[in-house]
Amino acid sequence: MLTWFKSLQPLQLLTYGYFSLLLIGFLILSIPVFHVSSITTIDNLFISTSALSTTGLATINIAEKYNWGGQLIILLMIQIGGLGYMSIGSFVVMLKRRKLSGMNKDLVRYDFGLPEDFKVKVFIRDLVITTVAVELIGAIFLSLIFWWNGESAYIWKGIFHSISAFCTAGFSIFSDGLEGYRDNFYLNTVISLLSIGGALGFIVFTDLFEKFSGKKQKITFTSRIIIRFTFLGILLGASILFLTDSTISQLPPENRILVSLFQSMTAFTTVGFNTHPIGEIAHAPLFFILLLMVVGASPAGTGGGMKSTTITALYAQLKSTFRGDQDAIYMNRKIPEHRVRMATSNFFFYVIVIFIGTFLLLLIQPQNTFAVLFEAVSALGTVGISTGITPDLTILGKVFVIALMFLGRIGPLSFGMALFSPKDEEELKEEDLAI
């Protein structure tokens, strides 16, 4: 057993680790003492996976089915899924003033997709400190908003939604999500700032902290791409929703802007909250929301999706191909060839998984093709917004969505690399291929 464990690659260890945590969370959440009323085994497994993967899709209403203890278990799983279990474990090791092992560093690096030159110890320290500080501030503001609006248990609701937002989980303990706060500027703003902060990622936080503390003169190339891509993506999505959706256009102008910005943000950061019924949005803008979910957040953050840096690398490669250049250039910087290969593989594998997942769901689900595709993309991207079909999934449909959510947390490319062990290189003859 020990020999087998030592033979595992870091990505394989990461996958087994998250699977073990999923089973532990599922077993604890299945204990009846945490239930208000009876919950099926498959629904407990679904909610556990959704929480650990920070997705937010739910087959049942967690506010009505789980008591405070059950909601606390869900929140702990969201926190572990958002921060990464290896990051939390490594931080505990650092608190004991013990040295991090090479395996610890590798697992954190793989889990967050860190650049090779990034200092893991600094990253872990900044990750935990930033998370605690941001979630605490968010909880205070949200508690005040809920108190001002006459909510009961406003402190608990503030804590729950702050962690759920920063970890881009999108779980809510309101029966209608955040639709009751559609026109509340303050709640929309706080939730958006928390979600964008989680989606931007801890690479950006570390870079900005070191820049403003005088340790470096400018932020890294990766952080510049992430910041630019995130805000341009949200603004583009908001513009599409504002201009093309008939249900949103019926709202007063200020509410129309608020809803458009929030729903674009929630798709692009993969947080999954909604202040407007997703199923009522017209097909064209809903398709654009789907594209935002596919792209997703940024590396080293709490969000899912294909990642903004993957799309950037592919765009740079496409532009260089059209121009006949040898190198992929973006913002006057050359993107390393191995990063372009990773981006291409990530894109290709991601599309394959969406294709297979959607195909399998269509075999057993009676809903229309677009609703099923939207569900599959939302699950794999760990987004959590749905057109409304999640509670109506069949048992086998729930199993497929569970698999997609788990893959989304690990990352399709990372899972593929964990699945296929590296082979020894051999001398191969080069052959040309028509494209």
Short mmCIF file of C-alpha atoms in Angstrom, two decimals:
data_model
loop_
_atom_site.label_atom_id
_atom_site.label_comp_id
_atom_site.label_asym_id
_atom_site.label_seq_id
_atom_site.Cartn_x
_atom_site.Cartn_y
_atom_site.Cartn_z
CA MET A 1 0.00 0.00 0.00
CA LEU A 2 2.79 2.41 0.94
CA THR A 3 4.72 1.53 -2.23
CA TRP A 4 1.61 2.25 -4.34
CA PHE A 5 1.09 5.58 -2.55
CA LYS A 6 4.69 6.65 -3.15
CA SER A 7 4.40 5.76 -6.84
CA LEU A 8 1.56 8.23 -7.41
CA GLN A 9 2.16 11.46 -9.31
CA PRO A 10 1.18 14.78 -7.61
CA LEU A 11 -1.93 15.18 -9.77
CA GLN A 12 -3.01 11.63 -8.95
CA LEU A 13 -2.57 12.34 -5.23
CA LEU A 14 -4.58 15.53 -5.62
CA THR A 15 -7.44 13.66 -7.30
CA TYR A 16 -7.51 10.90 -4.67
CA GLY A 17 -7.36 13.53 -1.93
CA TYR A 18 -10.41 15.41 -3.18
CA PHE A 19 -12.28 12.15 -3.75
CA SER A 20 -11.56 11.09 -0.15
CA LEU A 21 -12.75 14.47 1.17
CA LEU A 22 -15.89 14.14 -0.93
CA LEU A 23 -16.69 10.76 0.63
CA ILE A 24 -16.04 12.05 4.16
CA GLY A 25 -18.25 15.11 3.58
CA PHE A 26 -20.97 12.95 2.05
CA LEU A 27 -20.97 10.50 5.00
CA ILE A 28 -21.15 13.33 7.56
CA LEU A 29 -23.89 15.15 5.64
CA SER A 30 -25.87 11.89 5.44
CA ILE A 31 -26.27 11.73 9.24
CA PRO A 32 -29.99 12.36 9.97
CA VAL A 33 -29.19 14.73 12.86
CA PHE A 34 -28.28 17.38 10.24
CA HIS A 35 -31.59 17.03 8.38
CA VAL A 36 -34.85 18.88 8.84
CA SER A 37 -36.63 16.21 6.78
CA SER A 38 -35.52 13.04 5.03
CA ILE A 39 -33.00 13.40 2.19
CA THR A 40 -32.12 10.68 -0.32
CA THR A 41 -28.58 9.31 -0.54
CA ILE A 42 -28.07 10.61 -4.07
CA ASP A 43 -29.14 14.14 -3.03
CA ASN A 44 -26.69 14.13 -0.11
CA LEU A 45 -23.94 13.05 -2.50
CA PHE A 46 -24.99 15.71 -5.02
CA ILE A 47 -24.93 18.52 -2.45
CA SER A 48 -21.58 17.32 -1.02
CA THR A 49 -19.99 17.31 -4.48
CA SER A 50 -21.51 20.67 -5.36
CA ALA A 51 -20.16 22.20 -2.13
CA LEU A 52 -16.64 20.74 -2.36
CA SER A 53 -16.37 21.71 -6.03
CA THR A 54 -17.79 25.17 -5.18
CA THR A 55 -20.42 24.75 -7.89
CA GLY A 56 -23.71 25.64 -6.23
CA LEU A 57 -26.08 23.45 -8.23
CA ALA A 58 -28.67 21.94 -5.90
CA THR A 59 -31.30 19.25 -6.39
CA ILE A 60 -32.98 20.23 -3.11
CA ASN A 61 -33.50 23.43 -1.15
CA ILE A 62 -30.68 23.37 1.42
CA ALA A 63 -32.38 26.01 3.58
CA GLU A 64 -35.44 23.79 3.97
CA LYS A 65 -33.77 20.36 4.05
CA TYR A 66 -30.71 20.95 6.27
CA ASN A 67 -30.67 22.49 9.73
CA TRP A 68 -27.97 24.87 10.97
CA GLY A 69 -25.54 21.99 11.55
CA GLY A 70 -26.03 20.66 8.01
CA GLN A 71 -25.56 24.12 6.55
CA LEU A 72 -22.35 24.48 8.56
CA ILE A 73 -21.01 21.20 7.09
CA ILE A 74 -21.84 22.49 3.60
CA LEU A 75 -20.08 25.79 4.36
CA LEU A 76 -16.94 23.99 5.62
CA MET A 77 -16.83 21.94 2.42
CA ILE A 78 -17.18 25.13 0.38
CA GLN A 79 -14.27 26.67 2.28
CA ILE A 80 -12.07 23.60 1.80
CA GLY A 81 -12.99 23.43 -1.88
CA GLY A 82 -12.31 27.13 -2.40
CA LEU A 83 -8.96 27.26 -0.61
CA GLY A 84 -7.81 23.76 -1.51
CA TYR A 85 -7.19 21.15 1.15
CA MET A 86 -3.43 21.11 0.49
CA SER A 87 -3.22 24.88 1.02
CA ILE A 88 -4.96 24.61 4.39
CA GLY A 89 -2.79 21.64 5.40
CA SER A 90 0.38 23.41 4.30
CA PHE A 91 -0.58 26.53 6.26
CA VAL A 92 -0.98 24.42 9.40
CA VAL A 93 2.49 22.96 8.79
CA MET A 94 3.90 26.48 8.42
CA LEU A 95 2.23 27.60 11.66
CA LYS A 96 4.12 24.81 13.44
CA ARG A 97 7.32 26.28 11.96
CA ARG A 98 7.98 23.10 10.05
CA LYS A 99 9.44 23.00 6.55
CA LEU A 100 7.11 22.25 3.64
CA SER A 101 8.02 19.08 1.76
CA GLY A 102 8.58 19.07 -1.97
CA MET A 103 5.37 17.06 -2.38
CA ASN A 104 3.41 19.71 -0.40
CA LYS A 105 4.69 22.42 -2.71
CA ASP A 106 4.00 20.38 -5.85
CA LEU A 107 0.42 19.65 -4.82
CA VAL A 108 -0.32 23.32 -4.09
CA ARG A 109 1.34 24.34 -7.35
CA TYR A 110 -0.74 21.84 -9.35
CA ASP A 111 -3.96 22.62 -7.48
CA PHE A 112 -3.77 26.33 -8.30
CA GLY A 113 -1.86 26.19 -11.58
CA LEU A 114 0.91 28.41 -10.22
CA PRO A 115 3.74 29.63 -12.47
CA GLU A 116 6.99 27.73 -11.92
CA ASP A 117 8.80 30.75 -10.46
CA PHE A 118 6.06 31.52 -7.91
CA LYS A 119 7.06 31.12 -4.25
CA VAL A 120 4.68 28.56 -2.76
CA LYS A 121 5.20 29.56 0.89
CA VAL A 122 4.46 33.21 0.13
CA PHE A 123 1.43 32.16 -1.90
CA ILE A 124 -0.02 30.00 0.91
CA ARG A 125 0.52 32.74 3.51
CA ASP A 126 -1.14 35.39 1.36
CA LEU A 127 -3.94 33.01 0.37
CA VAL A 128 -5.04 32.24 3.94
CA ILE A 129 -4.58 35.77 5.30
CA THR A 130 -6.38 37.34 2.34
CA THR A 131 -9.24 34.84 2.51
CA VAL A 132 -9.86 35.34 6.23
CA ALA A 133 -9.68 39.14 5.94
CA VAL A 134 -11.90 39.43 2.85
CA GLU A 135 -14.51 36.95 4.07
CA LEU A 136 -14.65 38.63 7.49
CA ILE A 137 -15.17 42.09 5.97
CA GLY A 138 -17.74 40.66 3.55
CA ALA A 139 -19.60 38.94 6.40
CA ILE A 140 -19.80 42.19 8.39
CA PHE A 141 -21.22 44.18 5.47
CA LEU A 142 -23.66 41.45 4.44
CA SER A 143 -24.86 40.97 8.03
CA LEU A 144 -25.59 44.70 8.24
CA ILE A 145 -27.49 44.58 4.93
CA PHE A 146 -29.55 41.58 6.06
CA TRP A 147 -30.20 43.19 9.45
CA TRP A 148 -31.29 46.42 7.78
CA ASN A 149 -33.72 44.41 5.63
CA GLY A 150 -35.26 42.64 8.62
CA GLU A 151 -33.80 39.19 8.07
CA SER A 152 -33.69 36.71 10.94
CA ALA A 153 -30.33 35.05 11.78
CA TYR A 154 -28.71 37.89 9.84
CA ILE A 155 -25.20 37.20 11.18
CA TRP A 156 -25.27 33.57 10.06
CA LYS A 157 -26.65 34.59 6.66
CA GLY A 158 -23.91 37.20 6.36
CA ILE A 159 -21.17 34.66 7.14
CA PHE A 160 -22.65 31.98 4.86
CA HIS A 161 -23.09 34.24 1.82
CA SER A 162 -19.70 35.91 2.28
CA ILE A 163 -17.82 32.61 2.19
CA SER A 164 -20.06 31.27 -0.57
CA ALA A 165 -19.39 34.39 -2.67
CA PHE A 166 -15.61 34.59 -2.17
CA CYS A 167 -15.23 30.86 -2.84
CA THR A 168 -17.45 31.37 -5.94
CA ALA A 169 -19.79 28.62 -4.72
CA GLY A 170 -23.11 30.39 -5.22
CA PHE A 171 -24.92 28.48 -2.49
CA SER A 172 -27.64 30.50 -0.79
CA ILE A 173 -29.80 29.79 2.23
CA PHE A 174 -32.64 31.82 0.74
CA SER A 175 -35.29 29.74 -1.03
CA ASP A 176 -35.19 32.01 -4.12
CA GLY A 177 -31.44 32.58 -4.13
CA LEU A 178 -30.79 36.32 -4.19
CA GLU A 179 -33.80 37.22 -6.34
CA GLY A 180 -35.36 39.02 -3.38
CA TYR A 181 -32.38 41.41 -3.42
CA ARG A 182 -32.41 42.07 -7.16
CA ASP A 183 -32.76 45.83 -6.74
CA ASN A 184 -30.57 46.15 -3.63
CA PHE A 185 -27.51 48.08 -4.77
CA TYR A 186 -25.51 47.41 -1.60
CA LEU A 187 -25.95 43.62 -1.62
CA ASN A 188 -25.25 43.44 -5.35
CA THR A 189 -22.06 45.44 -4.84
CA VAL A 190 -20.73 43.44 -1.87
CA ILE A 191 -21.48 40.05 -3.46
CA SER A 192 -19.92 41.19 -6.75
CA LEU A 193 -16.73 42.45 -5.07
CA LEU A 194 -16.36 39.22 -3.11
CA SER A 195 -16.96 37.07 -6.19
CA ILE A 196 -14.63 39.05 -8.43
CA GLY A 197 -11.98 38.91 -5.70
CA GLY A 198 -12.23 35.12 -5.56
CA ALA A 199 -12.25 34.80 -9.34
CA LEU A 200 -9.25 37.09 -9.90
CA GLY A 201 -7.20 34.66 -7.86
CA PHE A 202 -4.47 34.76 -5.28
CA ILE A 203 -1.69 35.34 -7.82
CA VAL A 204 -3.19 38.78 -8.41
CA PHE A 205 -3.58 39.44 -4.67
CA THR A 206 0.03 38.47 -4.00
CA ASP A 207 1.28 40.58 -6.90
CA LEU A 208 -0.70 43.64 -5.86
CA PHE A 209 0.38 43.30 -2.23
CA GLU A 210 4.06 43.09 -3.20
CA LYS A 211 3.72 46.02 -5.60
CA PHE A 212 2.04 48.35 -3.11
CA SER A 213 4.40 47.29 -0.32
CA GLY A 214 7.35 48.22 -2.52
CA LYS A 215 8.74 44.69 -2.97
CA LYS A 216 8.33 44.87 -6.75
CA GLN A 217 7.82 47.68 -9.23
CA LYS A 218 5.06 46.14 -11.34
CA ILE A 219 2.72 43.19 -11.30
CA THR A 220 3.40 40.09 -13.38
CA PHE A 221 2.33 39.49 -16.97
CA THR A 222 -0.16 36.86 -15.75
CA SER A 223 -1.85 39.29 -13.34
CA ARG A 224 -2.17 41.96 -16.02
CA ILE A 225 -3.87 39.48 -18.34
CA ILE A 226 -6.22 38.28 -15.59
CA ILE A 227 -7.30 41.78 -14.51
CA ARG A 228 -7.82 43.00 -18.08
CA PHE A 229 -9.66 39.87 -19.21
CA THR A 230 -11.94 39.69 -16.14
CA PHE A 231 -13.27 43.23 -16.29
CA LEU A 232 -13.59 43.32 -20.09
CA GLY A 233 -15.46 39.99 -20.01
CA ILE A 234 -17.91 41.17 -17.34
CA LEU A 235 -18.58 44.47 -19.14
CA LEU A 236 -19.07 42.71 -22.49
CA GLY A 237 -21.50 40.20 -20.96
CA ALA A 238 -23.42 42.97 -19.17
CA SER A 239 -23.72 44.92 -22.44
CA ILE A 240 -25.12 41.87 -24.24
CA LEU A 241 -27.69 41.24 -21.50
CA PHE A 242 -28.63 44.92 -21.27
CA LEU A 243 -29.18 45.26 -25.03
CA THR A 244 -30.66 41.92 -26.05
CA ASP A 245 -32.77 40.41 -23.26
CA SER A 246 -36.45 41.29 -23.36
CA THR A 247 -37.17 40.44 -19.70
CA ILE A 248 -34.32 42.58 -18.37
CA SER A 249 -35.26 45.44 -20.71
CA GLN A 250 -38.62 45.73 -18.96
CA LEU A 251 -36.95 46.81 -15.71
CA PRO A 252 -36.32 50.46 -14.75
CA PRO A 253 -33.00 51.71 -16.22
CA GLU A 254 -31.01 51.62 -12.96
CA ASN A 255 -32.27 48.10 -12.12
CA ARG A 256 -31.64 46.99 -15.69
CA ILE A 257 -27.97 47.99 -15.37
CA LEU A 258 -27.68 46.32 -11.96
CA VAL A 259 -29.18 43.01 -13.13
CA SER A 260 -27.12 42.95 -16.33
CA LEU A 261 -23.86 43.56 -14.48
CA PHE A 262 -24.65 41.04 -11.75
CA GLN A 263 -25.69 38.20 -14.07
CA SER A 264 -22.67 38.75 -16.31
CA MET A 265 -20.44 38.79 -13.23
CA THR A 266 -22.00 35.66 -11.78
CA ALA A 267 -21.42 33.71 -15.01
CA PHE A 268 -17.89 34.93 -15.70
CA THR A 269 -16.62 34.51 -12.14
CA THR A 270 -18.49 31.17 -11.94
CA VAL A 271 -20.01 32.20 -8.60
CA GLY A 272 -23.48 31.06 -9.67
CA PHE A 273 -25.72 33.45 -7.72
CA ASN A 274 -28.72 34.89 -9.51
CA THR A 275 -30.89 37.92 -8.85
CA HIS A 276 -32.96 37.29 -12.00
CA PRO A 277 -34.62 34.00 -13.07
CA ILE A 278 -32.15 32.39 -15.49
CA GLY A 279 -34.85 30.36 -17.21
CA GLU A 280 -36.64 33.56 -18.27
CA ILE A 281 -33.66 35.01 -20.15
CA ALA A 282 -33.95 34.87 -23.97
CA HIS A 283 -31.94 32.26 -25.84
CA ALA A 284 -29.43 34.60 -27.50
CA PRO A 285 -28.18 36.34 -24.33
CA LEU A 286 -28.44 33.01 -22.46
CA PHE A 287 -26.11 31.49 -25.04
CA PHE A 288 -23.64 34.28 -24.37
CA ILE A 289 -23.88 33.55 -20.63
CA LEU A 290 -23.01 29.94 -21.52
CA LEU A 291 -19.90 31.15 -23.35
CA LEU A 292 -18.89 33.21 -20.31
CA MET A 293 -19.28 30.10 -18.14
CA VAL A 294 -17.07 28.09 -20.48
CA VAL A 295 -14.30 30.71 -20.26
CA GLY A 296 -14.68 31.06 -16.49
CA ALA A 297 -12.41 32.64 -13.93
CA SER A 298 -8.63 32.77 -13.58
CA PRO A 299 -5.92 30.38 -12.39
CA ALA A 300 -5.04 30.30 -8.67
CA GLY A 301 -8.50 31.56 -7.81
CA THR A 302 -11.64 29.98 -6.40
CA GLY A 303 -13.54 30.01 -9.70
CA GLY A 304 -13.86 27.32 -12.34
CA GLY A 305 -14.13 27.20 -16.10
CA MET A 306 -11.52 26.89 -18.78
CA LYS A 307 -9.64 29.92 -17.33
CA SER A 308 -9.01 33.32 -18.89
CA THR A 309 -5.30 32.62 -19.42
CA THR A 310 -6.13 29.57 -21.56
CA ILE A 311 -8.25 31.71 -23.89
CA THR A 312 -5.54 34.37 -23.97
CA ALA A 313 -2.88 31.86 -25.01
CA LEU A 314 -5.16 30.40 -27.69
CA TYR A 315 -5.95 33.88 -29.02
CA ALA A 316 -2.25 34.72 -29.17
CA GLN A 317 -1.53 31.47 -31.01
CA LEU A 318 -4.38 32.07 -33.46
CA LYS A 319 -3.18 35.60 -34.20
CA SER A 320 0.40 34.42 -34.71
CA THR A 321 -0.81 31.69 -37.11
CA PHE A 322 -2.75 34.20 -39.20
CA ARG A 323 0.29 36.49 -39.30
CA GLY A 324 2.70 33.69 -40.09
CA ASP A 325 4.70 34.30 -36.89
CA GLN A 326 6.62 31.54 -35.14
CA ASP A 327 5.79 32.70 -31.61
CA ALA A 328 2.55 33.40 -29.77
CA ILE A 329 2.68 37.10 -28.82
CA TYR A 330 0.29 38.94 -26.49
CA MET A 331 0.75 42.44 -25.06
CA ASN A 332 4.24 42.50 -26.58
CA ARG A 333 5.23 39.40 -24.62
CA LYS A 334 6.10 35.95 -25.95
CA ILE A 335 4.05 33.16 -24.39
CA PRO A 336 6.21 30.06 -23.81
CA GLU A 337 5.54 27.20 -26.21
CA HIS A 338 4.75 24.71 -23.43
CA ARG A 339 2.08 27.08 -22.07
CA VAL A 340 0.46 27.28 -25.51
CA ARG A 341 0.47 23.47 -25.69
CA MET A 342 -1.14 23.27 -22.26
CA ALA A 343 -3.81 25.80 -23.29
CA THR A 344 -4.57 23.88 -26.50
CA SER A 345 -4.83 20.58 -24.64
CA ASN A 346 -6.98 22.16 -21.94
CA PHE A 347 -9.37 23.60 -24.52
CA PHE A 348 -9.60 20.36 -26.49
CA PHE A 349 -10.12 18.15 -23.43
CA TYR A 350 -12.66 20.61 -21.98
CA VAL A 351 -14.73 20.54 -25.17
CA ILE A 352 -14.60 16.72 -25.27
CA VAL A 353 -15.84 16.45 -21.69
CA ILE A 354 -18.69 18.91 -22.36
CA PHE A 355 -19.62 16.94 -25.48
CA ILE A 356 -19.63 13.57 -23.69
CA GLY A 357 -21.40 14.93 -20.60
CA THR A 358 -24.13 16.62 -22.66
CA PHE A 359 -24.58 13.53 -24.85
CA LEU A 360 -25.03 11.24 -21.84
CA LEU A 361 -27.46 13.64 -20.17
CA LEU A 362 -29.50 13.96 -23.38
CA LEU A 363 -29.90 10.17 -23.45
CA ILE A 364 -31.79 10.18 -20.15
CA GLN A 365 -33.16 13.70 -19.61
CA PRO A 366 -36.46 14.80 -21.22
CA GLN A 367 -35.58 18.51 -21.23
CA ASN A 368 -34.62 20.39 -24.40
CA THR A 369 -31.07 20.25 -25.77
CA PHE A 370 -30.06 23.76 -24.80
CA ALA A 371 -31.21 23.37 -21.16
CA VAL A 372 -29.22 20.13 -20.85
CA LEU A 373 -26.14 21.67 -22.49
CA PHE A 374 -26.39 24.65 -20.14
CA GLU A 375 -26.56 22.29 -17.14
CA ALA A 376 -23.51 20.34 -18.30
CA VAL A 377 -21.46 23.50 -18.88
CA SER A 378 -22.54 24.91 -15.51
CA ALA A 379 -21.50 21.69 -13.75
CA LEU A 380 -18.12 21.32 -15.46
CA GLY A 381 -17.37 25.02 -15.02
CA THR A 382 -18.41 24.79 -11.34
CA VAL A 383 -20.73 27.73 -12.00
CA GLY A 384 -24.02 26.67 -10.45
CA ILE A 385 -26.57 28.67 -12.41
CA SER A 386 -29.29 26.64 -14.09
CA THR A 387 -32.30 27.12 -16.32
CA GLY A 388 -34.25 25.25 -13.63
CA ILE A 389 -33.82 21.59 -14.54
CA THR A 390 -31.51 20.59 -11.64
CA PRO A 391 -34.29 19.43 -9.23
CA ASP A 392 -35.84 17.40 -12.10
CA LEU A 393 -32.69 15.42 -12.92
CA THR A 394 -33.13 11.64 -12.92
CA ILE A 395 -30.98 9.55 -10.58
CA LEU A 396 -28.59 8.71 -13.43
CA GLY A 397 -28.68 12.35 -14.53
CA LYS A 398 -27.58 13.38 -11.03
CA VAL A 399 -24.72 10.87 -11.20
CA PHE A 400 -23.50 12.36 -14.49
CA VAL A 401 -23.71 15.91 -13.16
CA ILE A 402 -21.84 14.82 -9.99
CA ALA A 403 -19.06 13.45 -12.19
CA LEU A 404 -18.92 16.71 -14.17
CA MET A 405 -18.74 18.83 -11.00
CA PHE A 406 -15.92 16.69 -9.58
CA LEU A 407 -14.03 16.92 -12.87
CA GLY A 408 -14.59 20.66 -12.84
CA ARG A 409 -12.98 20.99 -9.39
CA ILE A 410 -9.93 18.94 -10.37
CA GLY A 411 -9.82 20.42 -13.86
CA PRO A 412 -10.39 18.25 -16.96
CA LEU A 413 -6.78 18.65 -18.09
CA SER A 414 -5.39 17.89 -14.64
CA PHE A 415 -7.64 14.85 -14.39
CA GLY A 416 -6.43 13.65 -17.78
CA MET A 417 -2.80 14.10 -16.74
CA ALA A 418 -3.52 12.21 -13.51
CA LEU A 419 -5.21 9.44 -15.49
CA PHE A 420 -2.41 8.88 -17.96
CA SER A 421 1.01 8.25 -16.44
CA PRO A 422 3.97 9.83 -18.29
CA LYS A 423 5.74 7.56 -20.78
CA ASP A 424 9.43 7.34 -21.55
CA GLU A 425 10.29 9.37 -24.63
CA GLU A 426 11.41 7.50 -27.74
CA GLU A 427 12.84 8.55 -31.07
CA LEU A 428 9.99 9.02 -33.52
CA LYS A 429 9.92 9.78 -37.22
CA GLU A 430 8.35 13.15 -38.07
CA GLU A 431 5.53 13.10 -40.63
CA ASP A 432 3.76 16.06 -42.20
CA LEU A 433 -0.02 16.43 -41.76
CA ALA A 434 -2.45 18.39 -43.92
CA ILE A 435 -4.55 20.89 -41.92
#
